[in-house]
Amino acid sequence: MTWCGDRPDPAFEAPWHAQVFALTVALNEAGHFEWADWAARFGTTLKAHGLTKELDGGEDYFNAWLETLEALLIEMKLAEATVLTHMKKAWTEAYLSTPHGQPVKLSH
Amino acid sequence: MPHDHDHPHSHLPSDPALRVKALETLLTDKGLVDPAALDEIIDLYQNKIGPQNGAKVVAKMWADPEFHAVMLRDPMPVLRDMGLYGRQGEHMVFVENTEETHNMVVCTLCSCYPWPLLGIPPGWYKSDAYRARAVREPRKVLEEFGLTLPEGQRVRVWDSTAEVRYLVVPQRPAGTEGLSEAALAALITRDSMIGTALAKDAQT
């Protein structure tokens, strides 16, 4: 395999990687969960995902991160699966109905 | 809904990107997170925190024997004073390379990493390949990084956790006696503080 070495790569490869990272850090800092608990759960998800493929540390890393956060928030009753599905649908529709170049907003 | 590609609507983000938007909307609506605070966190980790923080500390350790001793013994009060403490409450441990021992750091659990000193870890640090192999065959991994250690130098691998995170203090290169701390810091790369490289030579 190749290691990227010391090339100055971006902290986050995609905006949503940064966003899900920031959400998690913000919730931790607000005291909703301990970082050690987060790391243990995240490690479990990574392990489960790594059984079927070798994780590259990029997109699939943050996919595992997102899955862990969704499950944790649902378990803590801070989020509801049905509401998340609804919100995602609303955002999808907003993107599809907003002309290119205009800011995409949720109408709710 | 099928649509042709000339349809002039906004570009639809990926599935995970939409799920993150959904999460953010829900948590914002509930008052659990503040979008401005999220932007601040992203700006901090994207633009303000990086290996230059760790390099500054290591350069000072090279230059100042008293500081050096303190950082190896009990670094947390000093890091707090310097504003380089972890907001996740982790404890930092500095491990120093010597002629006898080369140190390298991994997190086999997930990707525990000293954010305040090094920023966000590079992709390879988070990869299964590095996480599994750094422990199993560290010399081989180091060779793939272009680092072949002398046979007599042993490799010690430190497994970071959410509570304890390690930072390697690379050996100070020869011929750097007269350099300022700022000039020394320029020799200390991110990878040298993870232990997958050495500090740069003075004349490069």
PDB file of C-alpha atoms in Angstrom:
ATOM      1  CA  MET A   1       0.000   0.000   0.000  1.00  0.00           C
ATOM      2  CA  THR A   2       1.093   3.607  -0.298  1.00  0.00           C
ATOM      3  CA  TRP A   3       1.343   6.024   2.555  1.00  0.00           C
ATOM      4  CA  CYS A   4       0.661   9.628   1.842  1.00  0.00           C
ATOM      5  CA  GLY A   5       3.731  10.708   3.771  1.00  0.00           C
ATOM      6  CA  ASP A   6       4.007  14.294   4.784  1.00  0.00           C
ATOM      7  CA  ARG A   7       2.090  15.908   1.991  1.00  0.00           C
ATOM      8  CA  PRO A   8      -0.153  18.573   3.517  1.00  0.00           C
ATOM      9  CA  ASP A   9      -3.504  16.905   2.936  1.00  0.00           C
ATOM     10  CA  PRO A  10      -6.742  18.642   3.870  1.00  0.00           C
ATOM     11  CA  ALA A  11      -8.048  17.975   7.373  1.00  0.00           C
ATOM     12  CA  PHE A  12     -11.356  16.833   5.891  1.00  0.00           C
ATOM     13  CA  GLU A  13     -11.801  15.431   2.394  1.00  0.00           C
ATOM     14  CA  ALA A  14     -15.487  16.339   2.138  1.00  0.00           C
ATOM     15  CA  PRO A  15     -17.601  19.004   3.845  1.00  0.00           C
ATOM     16  CA  TRP A  16     -19.848  16.386   5.435  1.00  0.00           C
ATOM     17  CA  HIS A  17     -16.838  14.745   7.102  1.00  0.00           C
ATOM     18  CA  ALA A  18     -16.152  18.060   8.829  1.00  0.00           C
ATOM     19  CA  GLN A  19     -19.827  18.524   9.685  1.00  0.00           C
ATOM     20  CA  VAL A  20     -20.338  15.115  11.290  1.00  0.00           C
ATOM     21  CA  PHE A  21     -17.058  15.560  13.165  1.00  0.00           C
ATOM     22  CA  ALA A  22     -18.154  18.980  14.459  1.00  0.00           C
ATOM     23  CA  LEU A  23     -21.593  17.677  15.487  1.00  0.00           C
ATOM     24  CA  THR A  24     -19.965  14.926  17.527  1.00  0.00           C
ATOM     25  CA  VAL A  25     -17.432  17.231  19.168  1.00  0.00           C
ATOM     26  CA  ALA A  26     -20.169  19.782  19.982  1.00  0.00           C
ATOM     27  CA  LEU A  27     -22.416  17.142  21.575  1.00  0.00           C
ATOM     28  CA  ASN A  28     -19.493  15.770  23.583  1.00  0.00           C
ATOM     29  CA  GLU A  29     -18.517  19.238  24.761  1.00  0.00           C
ATOM     30  CA  ALA A  30     -22.114  19.894  25.785  1.00  0.00           C
ATOM     31  CA  GLY A  31     -21.828  16.837  28.017  1.00  0.00           C
ATOM     32  CA  HIS A  32     -24.182  14.466  26.188  1.00  0.00           C
ATOM     33  CA  PHE A  33     -21.628  11.654  26.159  1.00  0.00           C
ATOM     34  CA  GLU A  34     -18.081  10.897  27.246  1.00  0.00           C
ATOM     35  CA  TRP A  35     -15.421  10.773  24.559  1.00  0.00           C
ATOM     36  CA  ALA A  36     -14.208   7.390  25.812  1.00  0.00           C
ATOM     37  CA  ASP A  37     -17.706   5.938  25.300  1.00  0.00           C
ATOM     38  CA  TRP A  38     -17.824   7.479  21.849  1.00  0.00           C
ATOM     39  CA  ALA A  39     -14.433   5.968  20.941  1.00  0.00           C
ATOM     40  CA  ALA A  40     -15.487   2.529  22.171  1.00  0.00           C
ATOM     41  CA  ARG A  41     -18.671   2.586  20.091  1.00  0.00           C
ATOM     42  CA  PHE A  42     -16.909   3.970  17.056  1.00  0.00           C
ATOM     43  CA  GLY A  43     -14.231   1.299  17.382  1.00  0.00           C
ATOM     44  CA  THR A  44     -16.931  -1.367  17.414  1.00  0.00           C
ATOM     45  CA  THR A  45     -18.502   0.009  14.228  1.00  0.00           C
ATOM     46  CA  LEU A  46     -15.123   0.194  12.493  1.00  0.00           C
ATOM     47  CA  LYS A  47     -14.407  -3.375  13.474  1.00  0.00           C
ATOM     48  CA  ALA A  48     -17.769  -4.548  12.118  1.00  0.00           C
ATOM     49  CA  HIS A  49     -17.272  -2.676   8.836  1.00  0.00           C
ATOM     50  CA  GLY A  50     -13.706  -3.939   8.567  1.00  0.00           C
ATOM     51  CA  LEU A  51     -14.887  -7.548   8.519  1.00  0.00           C
ATOM     52  CA  THR A  52     -16.134  -7.270   4.973  1.00  0.00           C
ATOM     53  CA  LYS A  53     -13.603  -4.877   3.470  1.00  0.00           C
ATOM     54  CA  GLU A  54     -10.374  -3.135   4.307  1.00  0.00           C
ATOM     55  CA  LEU A  55     -11.244   0.380   5.415  1.00  0.00           C
ATOM     56  CA  ASP A  56      -9.207   3.074   3.695  1.00  0.00           C
ATOM     57  CA  GLY A  57      -9.465   5.699   6.414  1.00  0.00           C
ATOM     58  CA  GLY A  58     -11.296   8.186   4.191  1.00  0.00           C
ATOM     59  CA  GLU A  59     -14.928   8.051   3.105  1.00  0.00           C
ATOM     60  CA  ASP A  60     -15.615   4.676   4.744  1.00  0.00           C
ATOM     61  CA  TYR A  61     -14.109   5.947   7.982  1.00  0.00           C
ATOM     62  CA  PHE A  62     -16.625   8.778   8.153  1.00  0.00           C
ATOM     63  CA  ASN A  63     -19.445   6.480   7.019  1.00  0.00           C
ATOM     64  CA  ALA A  64     -18.707   4.387  10.125  1.00  0.00           C
ATOM     65  CA  TRP A  65     -18.526   7.605  12.163  1.00  0.00           C
ATOM     66  CA  LEU A  66     -21.949   8.760  10.916  1.00  0.00           C
ATOM     67  CA  GLU A  67     -23.546   5.365  11.509  1.00  0.00           C
ATOM     68  CA  THR A  68     -22.188   5.358  15.082  1.00  0.00           C
ATOM     69  CA  LEU A  69     -23.470   8.863  15.790  1.00  0.00           C
ATOM     70  CA  GLU A  70     -26.948   8.154  14.399  1.00  0.00           C
ATOM     71  CA  ALA A  71     -27.249   4.967  16.465  1.00  0.00           C
ATOM     72  CA  LEU A  72     -25.961   6.657  19.618  1.00  0.00           C
ATOM     73  CA  LEU A  73     -28.352   9.614  19.337  1.00  0.00           C
ATOM     74  CA  ILE A  74     -31.307   7.343  18.648  1.00  0.00           C
ATOM     75  CA  GLU A  75     -30.391   5.179  21.628  1.00  0.00           C
ATOM     76  CA  MET A  76     -30.079   8.284  23.808  1.00  0.00           C
ATOM     77  CA  LYS A  77     -33.462   9.454  22.507  1.00  0.00           C
ATOM     78  CA  LEU A  78     -31.895  12.707  21.295  1.00  0.00           C
ATOM     79  CA  ALA A  79     -32.947  11.800  17.740  1.00  0.00           C
ATOM     80  CA  GLU A  80     -35.687   9.669  16.257  1.00  0.00           C
ATOM     81  CA  ALA A  81     -35.118   7.438  13.230  1.00  0.00           C
ATOM     82  CA  THR A  82     -38.424   8.424  11.630  1.00  0.00           C
ATOM     83  CA  VAL A  83     -37.700  12.134  11.993  1.00  0.00           C
ATOM     84  CA  LEU A  84     -34.236  11.663  10.509  1.00  0.00           C
ATOM     85  CA  THR A  85     -35.711   9.853   7.516  1.00  0.00           C
ATOM     86  CA  HIS A  86     -38.246  12.621   7.084  1.00  0.00           C
ATOM     87  CA  MET A  87     -35.586  15.343   7.352  1.00  0.00           C
ATOM     88  CA  LYS A  88     -33.400  13.611   4.800  1.00  0.00           C
ATOM     89  CA  LYS A  89     -36.327  13.382   2.410  1.00  0.00           C
ATOM     90  CA  ALA A  90     -37.102  17.055   2.944  1.00  0.00           C
ATOM     91  CA  TRP A  91     -33.492  18.015   2.191  1.00  0.00           C
ATOM     92  CA  THR A  92     -33.458  15.817  -0.916  1.00  0.00           C
ATOM     93  CA  GLU A  93     -36.620  17.510  -2.189  1.00  0.00           C
ATOM     94  CA  ALA A  94     -35.211  20.923  -1.379  1.00  0.00           C
ATOM     95  CA  TYR A  95     -32.114  20.211  -3.459  1.00  0.00           C
ATOM     96  CA  LEU A  96     -34.135  18.857  -6.357  1.00  0.00           C
ATOM     97  CA  SER A  97     -36.493  21.827  -6.390  1.00  0.00           C
ATOM     98  CA  THR A  98     -33.971  24.626  -5.899  1.00  0.00           C
ATOM     99  CA  PRO A  99     -32.569  26.103  -9.122  1.00  0.00           C
ATOM    100  CA  HIS A 100     -28.855  25.638  -9.523  1.00  0.00           C
ATOM    101  CA  GLY A 101     -26.824  28.438  -7.959  1.00  0.00           C
ATOM    102  CA  GLN A 102     -29.415  29.422  -5.380  1.00  0.00           C
ATOM    103  CA  PRO A 103     -29.020  28.614  -1.686  1.00  0.00           C
ATOM    104  CA  VAL A 104     -30.837  25.401  -0.740  1.00  0.00           C
ATOM    105  CA  LYS A 105     -33.147  25.909   2.195  1.00  0.00           C
ATOM    106  CA  LEU A 106     -35.536  23.687   4.055  1.00  0.00           C
ATOM    107  CA  SER A 107     -39.096  24.952   4.137  1.00  0.00           C
ATOM    108  CA  HIS A 108     -40.456  23.869   7.486  1.00  0.00           C
TER     109      HIS A 108
ATOM    110  CA  MET B   1     -38.554  10.908  -9.562  1.00  0.00           C
ATOM    111  CA  PRO B   2     -36.667  10.481 -12.822  1.00  0.00           C
ATOM    112  CA  HIS B   3     -35.123  13.603 -14.258  1.00  0.00           C
ATOM    113  CA  ASP B   4     -32.773  14.330 -17.099  1.00  0.00           C
ATOM    114  CA  HIS B   5     -29.323  15.741 -16.536  1.00  0.00           C
ATOM    115  CA  ASP B   6     -30.092  19.105 -18.090  1.00  0.00           C
ATOM    116  CA  HIS B   7     -32.569  19.798 -15.339  1.00  0.00           C
ATOM    117  CA  PRO B   8     -31.155  22.925 -13.715  1.00  0.00           C
ATOM    118  CA  HIS B   9     -31.715  22.025 -10.047  1.00  0.00           C
ATOM    119  CA  SER B  10     -28.980  22.088  -7.432  1.00  0.00           C
ATOM    120  CA  HIS B  11     -26.491  19.257  -7.311  1.00  0.00           C
ATOM    121  CA  LEU B  12     -27.840  16.582  -4.957  1.00  0.00           C
ATOM    122  CA  PRO B  13     -25.356  15.745  -2.187  1.00  0.00           C
ATOM    123  CA  SER B  14     -24.402  12.144  -1.435  1.00  0.00           C
ATOM    124  CA  ASP B  15     -26.510   9.923   0.826  1.00  0.00           C
ATOM    125  CA  PRO B  16     -24.292  10.379   3.912  1.00  0.00           C
ATOM    126  CA  ALA B  17     -24.081  14.130   3.296  1.00  0.00           C
ATOM    127  CA  LEU B  18     -27.894  14.301   3.337  1.00  0.00           C
ATOM    128  CA  ARG B  19     -28.038  12.195   6.507  1.00  0.00           C
ATOM    129  CA  VAL B  20     -25.626  14.610   8.204  1.00  0.00           C
ATOM    130  CA  LYS B  21     -27.794  17.539   7.103  1.00  0.00           C
ATOM    131  CA  ALA B  22     -30.815  15.744   8.564  1.00  0.00           C
ATOM    132  CA  LEU B  23     -28.996  15.181  11.868  1.00  0.00           C
ATOM    133  CA  GLU B  24     -27.815  18.767  12.019  1.00  0.00           C
ATOM    134  CA  THR B  25     -31.300  20.127  11.295  1.00  0.00           C
ATOM    135  CA  LEU B  26     -32.906  17.920  13.918  1.00  0.00           C
ATOM    136  CA  LEU B  27     -30.323  18.703  16.613  1.00  0.00           C
ATOM    137  CA  THR B  28     -30.458  22.427  15.815  1.00  0.00           C
ATOM    138  CA  ASP B  29     -34.264  22.436  15.974  1.00  0.00           C
ATOM    139  CA  LYS B  30     -34.064  20.796  19.387  1.00  0.00           C
ATOM    140  CA  GLY B  31     -31.538  23.374  20.548  1.00  0.00           C
ATOM    141  CA  LEU B  32     -28.918  20.686  21.167  1.00  0.00           C
ATOM    142  CA  VAL B  33     -26.347  22.259  18.875  1.00  0.00           C
ATOM    143  CA  ASP B  34     -25.729  25.761  17.609  1.00  0.00           C
ATOM    144  CA  PRO B  35     -24.776  26.056  13.909  1.00  0.00           C
ATOM    145  CA  ALA B  36     -22.375  28.917  14.690  1.00  0.00           C
ATOM    146  CA  ALA B  37     -20.584  26.715  17.228  1.00  0.00           C
ATOM    147  CA  LEU B  38     -20.324  23.942  14.618  1.00  0.00           C
ATOM    148  CA  ASP B  39     -18.738  26.371  12.145  1.00  0.00           C
ATOM    149  CA  GLU B  40     -16.292  27.417  14.834  1.00  0.00           C
ATOM    150  CA  ILE B  41     -15.270  23.825  15.531  1.00  0.00           C
ATOM    151  CA  ILE B  42     -14.740  23.170  11.818  1.00  0.00           C
ATOM    152  CA  ASP B  43     -12.722  26.362  11.376  1.00  0.00           C
ATOM    153  CA  LEU B  44     -10.607  25.488  14.398  1.00  0.00           C
ATOM    154  CA  TYR B  45      -9.692  22.009  13.207  1.00  0.00           C
ATOM    155  CA  GLN B  46      -9.508  22.901   9.528  1.00  0.00           C
ATOM    156  CA  ASN B  47      -7.459  26.065   9.743  1.00  0.00           C
ATOM    157  CA  LYS B  48      -6.031  26.733  13.170  1.00  0.00           C
ATOM    158  CA  ILE B  49      -4.928  23.463  14.728  1.00  0.00           C
ATOM    159  CA  GLY B  50      -2.247  21.396  13.089  1.00  0.00           C
ATOM    160  CA  PRO B  51       1.171  19.804  13.469  1.00  0.00           C
ATOM    161  CA  GLN B  52       2.738  23.242  13.881  1.00  0.00           C
ATOM    162  CA  ASN B  53       1.413  23.172  17.465  1.00  0.00           C
ATOM    163  CA  GLY B  54       3.183  19.920  18.278  1.00  0.00           C
ATOM    164  CA  ALA B  55       6.318  21.074  16.466  1.00  0.00           C
ATOM    165  CA  LYS B  56       6.483  24.174  18.641  1.00  0.00           C
ATOM    166  CA  VAL B  57       6.347  22.061  21.795  1.00  0.00           C
ATOM    167  CA  VAL B  58       8.942  19.554  20.577  1.00  0.00           C
ATOM    168  CA  ALA B  59      11.296  22.346  19.447  1.00  0.00           C
ATOM    169  CA  LYS B  60      11.065  23.885  22.902  1.00  0.00           C
ATOM    170  CA  MET B  61      11.822  20.483  24.429  1.00  0.00           C
ATOM    171  CA  TRP B  62      14.939  20.252  22.261  1.00  0.00           C
ATOM    172  CA  ALA B  63      16.049  23.748  23.181  1.00  0.00           C
ATOM    173  CA  ASP B  64      15.138  23.974  26.858  1.00  0.00           C
ATOM    174  CA  PRO B  65      16.311  21.151  29.175  1.00  0.00           C
ATOM    175  CA  GLU B  66      14.042  22.227  32.010  1.00  0.00           C
ATOM    176  CA  PHE B  67      10.966  22.302  29.766  1.00  0.00           C
ATOM    177  CA  HIS B  68      12.078  18.966  28.340  1.00  0.00           C
ATOM    178  CA  ALA B  69      12.132  17.361  31.782  1.00  0.00           C
ATOM    179  CA  VAL B  70       8.738  18.767  32.706  1.00  0.00           C
ATOM    180  CA  MET B  71       7.097  17.594  29.477  1.00  0.00           C
ATOM    181  CA  LEU B  72       8.326  14.044  29.937  1.00  0.00           C
ATOM    182  CA  ARG B  73       7.243  13.997  33.580  1.00  0.00           C
ATOM    183  CA  ASP B  74       3.946  15.901  33.725  1.00  0.00           C
ATOM    184  CA  PRO B  75       2.995  17.736  30.525  1.00  0.00           C
ATOM    185  CA  MET B  76      -0.687  18.454  31.155  1.00  0.00           C
ATOM    186  CA  PRO B  77      -0.390  21.654  33.254  1.00  0.00           C
ATOM    187  CA  VAL B  78       2.009  23.162  30.697  1.00  0.00           C
ATOM    188  CA  LEU B  79      -0.185  22.145  27.755  1.00  0.00           C
ATOM    189  CA  ARG B  80      -3.167  23.690  29.493  1.00  0.00           C
ATOM    190  CA  ASP B  81      -1.219  26.924  29.974  1.00  0.00           C
ATOM    191  CA  MET B  82      -0.292  26.891  26.294  1.00  0.00           C
ATOM    192  CA  GLY B  83      -3.927  26.328  25.297  1.00  0.00           C
ATOM    193  CA  LEU B  84      -3.024  22.969  23.775  1.00  0.00           C
ATOM    194  CA  TYR B  85      -5.143  20.759  25.970  1.00  0.00           C
ATOM    195  CA  GLY B  86      -7.636  18.285  24.625  1.00  0.00           C
ATOM    196  CA  ARG B  87     -11.241  19.272  24.929  1.00  0.00           C
ATOM    197  CA  GLN B  88     -12.045  15.570  25.079  1.00  0.00           C
ATOM    198  CA  GLY B  89     -10.182  15.369  28.361  1.00  0.00           C
ATOM    199  CA  GLU B  90      -7.405  13.117  27.177  1.00  0.00           C
ATOM    200  CA  HIS B  91      -4.030  12.809  28.836  1.00  0.00           C
ATOM    201  CA  MET B  92      -0.912  13.368  26.737  1.00  0.00           C
ATOM    202  CA  VAL B  93       2.241  11.323  27.062  1.00  0.00           C
ATOM    203  CA  PHE B  94       5.457  12.326  25.270  1.00  0.00           C
ATOM    204  CA  VAL B  95       7.661   9.400  24.274  1.00  0.00           C
ATOM    205  CA  GLU B  96      11.198  10.235  23.278  1.00  0.00           C
ATOM    206  CA  ASN B  97      13.248   8.572  20.582  1.00  0.00           C
ATOM    207  CA  THR B  98      16.787   7.568  21.543  1.00  0.00           C
ATOM    208  CA  GLU B  99      19.645   5.694  19.899  1.00  0.00           C
ATOM    209  CA  GLU B 100      18.235   2.527  21.474  1.00  0.00           C
ATOM    210  CA  THR B 101      14.511   2.996  20.904  1.00  0.00           C
ATOM    211  CA  HIS B 102      12.356   4.373  18.111  1.00  0.00           C
ATOM    212  CA  ASN B 103       8.748   5.067  19.087  1.00  0.00           C
ATOM    213  CA  MET B 104       5.699   5.009  16.887  1.00  0.00           C
ATOM    214  CA  VAL B 105       2.051   5.668  17.651  1.00  0.00           C
ATOM    215  CA  VAL B 106      -1.116   3.957  16.471  1.00  0.00           C
ATOM    216  CA  CYS B 107      -4.705   3.655  17.632  1.00  0.00           C
ATOM    217  CA  THR B 108      -5.885   0.116  17.096  1.00  0.00           C
ATOM    218  CA  LEU B 109      -9.384   0.889  18.434  1.00  0.00           C
ATOM    219  CA  CYS B 110     -10.328   3.745  16.123  1.00  0.00           C
ATOM    220  CA  SER B 111      -8.174   6.788  15.516  1.00  0.00           C
ATOM    221  CA  CYS B 112      -7.342   8.371  18.872  1.00  0.00           C
ATOM    222  CA  TYR B 113      -4.888  11.124  18.101  1.00  0.00           C
ATOM    223  CA  PRO B 114      -3.604  14.237  19.860  1.00  0.00           C
ATOM    224  CA  TRP B 115      -5.823  16.722  18.016  1.00  0.00           C
ATOM    225  CA  PRO B 116      -4.663  19.842  19.888  1.00  0.00           C
ATOM    226  CA  LEU B 117      -1.045  19.123  18.939  1.00  0.00           C
ATOM    227  CA  LEU B 118      -1.372  17.539  15.491  1.00  0.00           C
ATOM    228  CA  GLY B 119      -4.821  18.427  14.164  1.00  0.00           C
ATOM    229  CA  ILE B 120      -6.970  15.852  12.363  1.00  0.00           C
ATOM    230  CA  PRO B 121      -5.164  12.578  11.584  1.00  0.00           C
ATOM    231  CA  PRO B 122      -4.185  11.804   7.990  1.00  0.00           C
ATOM    232  CA  GLY B 123      -6.181   9.169   6.118  1.00  0.00           C
ATOM    233  CA  TRP B 124      -3.522   6.487   6.465  1.00  0.00           C
ATOM    234  CA  TYR B 125      -3.527   6.805  10.270  1.00  0.00           C
ATOM    235  CA  LYS B 126      -7.233   5.924  10.181  1.00  0.00           C
ATOM    236  CA  SER B 127      -6.853   3.062   7.706  1.00  0.00           C
ATOM    237  CA  ASP B 128      -7.228  -0.583   8.676  1.00  0.00           C
ATOM    238  CA  ALA B 129      -3.880  -1.287   7.058  1.00  0.00           C
ATOM    239  CA  TYR B 130      -1.927   1.016   9.363  1.00  0.00           C
ATOM    240  CA  ARG B 131      -3.964   0.242  12.474  1.00  0.00           C
ATOM    241  CA  ALA B 132      -3.508  -3.499  12.119  1.00  0.00           C
ATOM    242  CA  ARG B 133       0.012  -3.640  10.754  1.00  0.00           C
ATOM    243  CA  ALA B 134       1.732  -1.011  12.912  1.00  0.00           C
ATOM    244  CA  VAL B 135       1.489  -3.403  15.837  1.00  0.00           C
ATOM    245  CA  ARG B 136       2.149  -6.628  13.935  1.00  0.00           C
ATOM    246  CA  GLU B 137       5.051  -5.602  11.736  1.00  0.00           C
ATOM    247  CA  PRO B 138       6.151  -2.082  12.667  1.00  0.00           C
ATOM    248  CA  ARG B 139       9.586  -2.295  11.023  1.00  0.00           C
ATOM    249  CA  LYS B 140       8.043  -3.274   7.725  1.00  0.00           C
ATOM    250  CA  VAL B 141       5.489  -0.463   7.914  1.00  0.00           C
ATOM    251  CA  LEU B 142       8.274   2.017   8.696  1.00  0.00           C
ATOM    252  CA  GLU B 143      10.235   0.764   5.706  1.00  0.00           C
ATOM    253  CA  GLU B 144       7.208   1.462   3.514  1.00  0.00           C
ATOM    254  CA  PHE B 145       7.304   5.005   4.865  1.00  0.00           C
ATOM    255  CA  GLY B 146      10.918   5.123   3.699  1.00  0.00           C
ATOM    256  CA  LEU B 147      12.331   4.786   7.188  1.00  0.00           C
ATOM    257  CA  THR B 148      14.829   1.974   7.700  1.00  0.00           C
ATOM    258  CA  LEU B 149      16.018   1.849  11.290  1.00  0.00           C
ATOM    259  CA  PRO B 150      19.464   0.635  12.368  1.00  0.00           C
ATOM    260  CA  GLU B 151      19.318  -3.014  13.369  1.00  0.00           C
ATOM    261  CA  GLY B 152      20.257  -2.314  16.956  1.00  0.00           C
ATOM    262  CA  GLN B 153      17.436   0.198  17.463  1.00  0.00           C
ATOM    263  CA  ARG B 154      14.282  -1.402  18.767  1.00  0.00           C
ATOM    264  CA  VAL B 155      10.788  -0.204  17.861  1.00  0.00           C
ATOM    265  CA  ARG B 156       8.251   0.483  20.531  1.00  0.00           C
ATOM    266  CA  VAL B 157       4.624   0.869  19.405  1.00  0.00           C
ATOM    267  CA  TRP B 158       2.269   2.894  21.590  1.00  0.00           C
ATOM    268  CA  ASP B 159      -1.463   2.280  21.271  1.00  0.00           C
ATOM    269  CA  SER B 160      -3.360   5.515  21.877  1.00  0.00           C
ATOM    270  CA  THR B 161      -6.766   5.409  23.515  1.00  0.00           C
ATOM    271  CA  ALA B 162      -9.483   7.942  24.182  1.00  0.00           C
ATOM    272  CA  GLU B 163      -7.872   8.636  27.567  1.00  0.00           C
ATOM    273  CA  VAL B 164      -4.149   8.483  26.816  1.00  0.00           C
ATOM    274  CA  ARG B 165      -2.635   9.783  23.601  1.00  0.00           C
ATOM    275  CA  TYR B 166       1.011   9.632  22.695  1.00  0.00           C
ATOM    276  CA  LEU B 167       3.276  12.005  20.836  1.00  0.00           C
ATOM    277  CA  VAL B 168       6.733  11.014  19.668  1.00  0.00           C
ATOM    278  CA  VAL B 169       9.621  13.362  20.391  1.00  0.00           C
ATOM    279  CA  PRO B 170      11.962  12.727  17.473  1.00  0.00           C
ATOM    280  CA  GLN B 171      15.730  12.876  17.941  1.00  0.00           C
ATOM    281  CA  ARG B 172      17.218  16.288  17.345  1.00  0.00           C
ATOM    282  CA  PRO B 173      19.211  16.173  14.104  1.00  0.00           C
ATOM    283  CA  ALA B 174      22.966  16.743  14.240  1.00  0.00           C
ATOM    284  CA  GLY B 175      24.242  20.165  13.294  1.00  0.00           C
ATOM    285  CA  THR B 176      21.279  22.093  14.662  1.00  0.00           C
ATOM    286  CA  GLU B 177      22.989  23.513  17.754  1.00  0.00           C
ATOM    287  CA  GLY B 178      22.771  27.148  16.724  1.00  0.00           C
ATOM    288  CA  LEU B 179      19.188  27.117  15.466  1.00  0.00           C
ATOM    289  CA  SER B 180      16.364  29.116  17.016  1.00  0.00           C
ATOM    290  CA  GLU B 181      13.248  27.348  18.316  1.00  0.00           C
ATOM    291  CA  ALA B 182      11.332  28.540  15.247  1.00  0.00           C
ATOM    292  CA  ALA B 183      13.981  27.119  12.913  1.00  0.00           C
ATOM    293  CA  LEU B 184      13.980  23.855  14.875  1.00  0.00           C
ATOM    294  CA  ALA B 185      10.191  23.642  14.689  1.00  0.00           C
ATOM    295  CA  ALA B 186      10.415  23.741  10.889  1.00  0.00           C
ATOM    296  CA  LEU B 187      12.326  20.432  11.013  1.00  0.00           C
ATOM    297  CA  ILE B 188       9.639  18.666  13.036  1.00  0.00           C
ATOM    298  CA  THR B 189       7.020  17.154  10.758  1.00  0.00           C
ATOM    299  CA  ARG B 190       3.675  15.599  11.585  1.00  0.00           C
ATOM    300  CA  ASP B 191       4.956  12.147  10.678  1.00  0.00           C
ATOM    301  CA  SER B 192       8.027  12.561  12.883  1.00  0.00           C
ATOM    302  CA  MET B 193       5.678  13.096  15.836  1.00  0.00           C
ATOM    303  CA  ILE B 194       3.664   9.982  14.936  1.00  0.00           C
ATOM    304  CA  GLY B 195       6.938   8.126  14.578  1.00  0.00           C
ATOM    305  CA  THR B 196       6.684   7.174  10.910  1.00  0.00           C
ATOM    306  CA  ALA B 197       9.502   9.553   9.995  1.00  0.00           C
ATOM    307  CA  LEU B 198      12.500  11.260  11.556  1.00  0.00           C
ATOM    308  CA  ALA B 199      12.902  14.989  11.992  1.00  0.00           C
ATOM    309  CA  LYS B 200      14.217  16.644   8.846  1.00  0.00           C
ATOM    310  CA  ASP B 201      17.908  17.407   8.488  1.00  0.00           C
ATOM    311  CA  ALA B 202      18.954  20.998   8.997  1.00  0.00           C
ATOM    312  CA  GLN B 203      20.137  21.520   5.403  1.00  0.00           C
ATOM    313  CA  THR B 204      17.162  20.495   3.298  1.00  0.00           C
TER     314      THR B 204
END
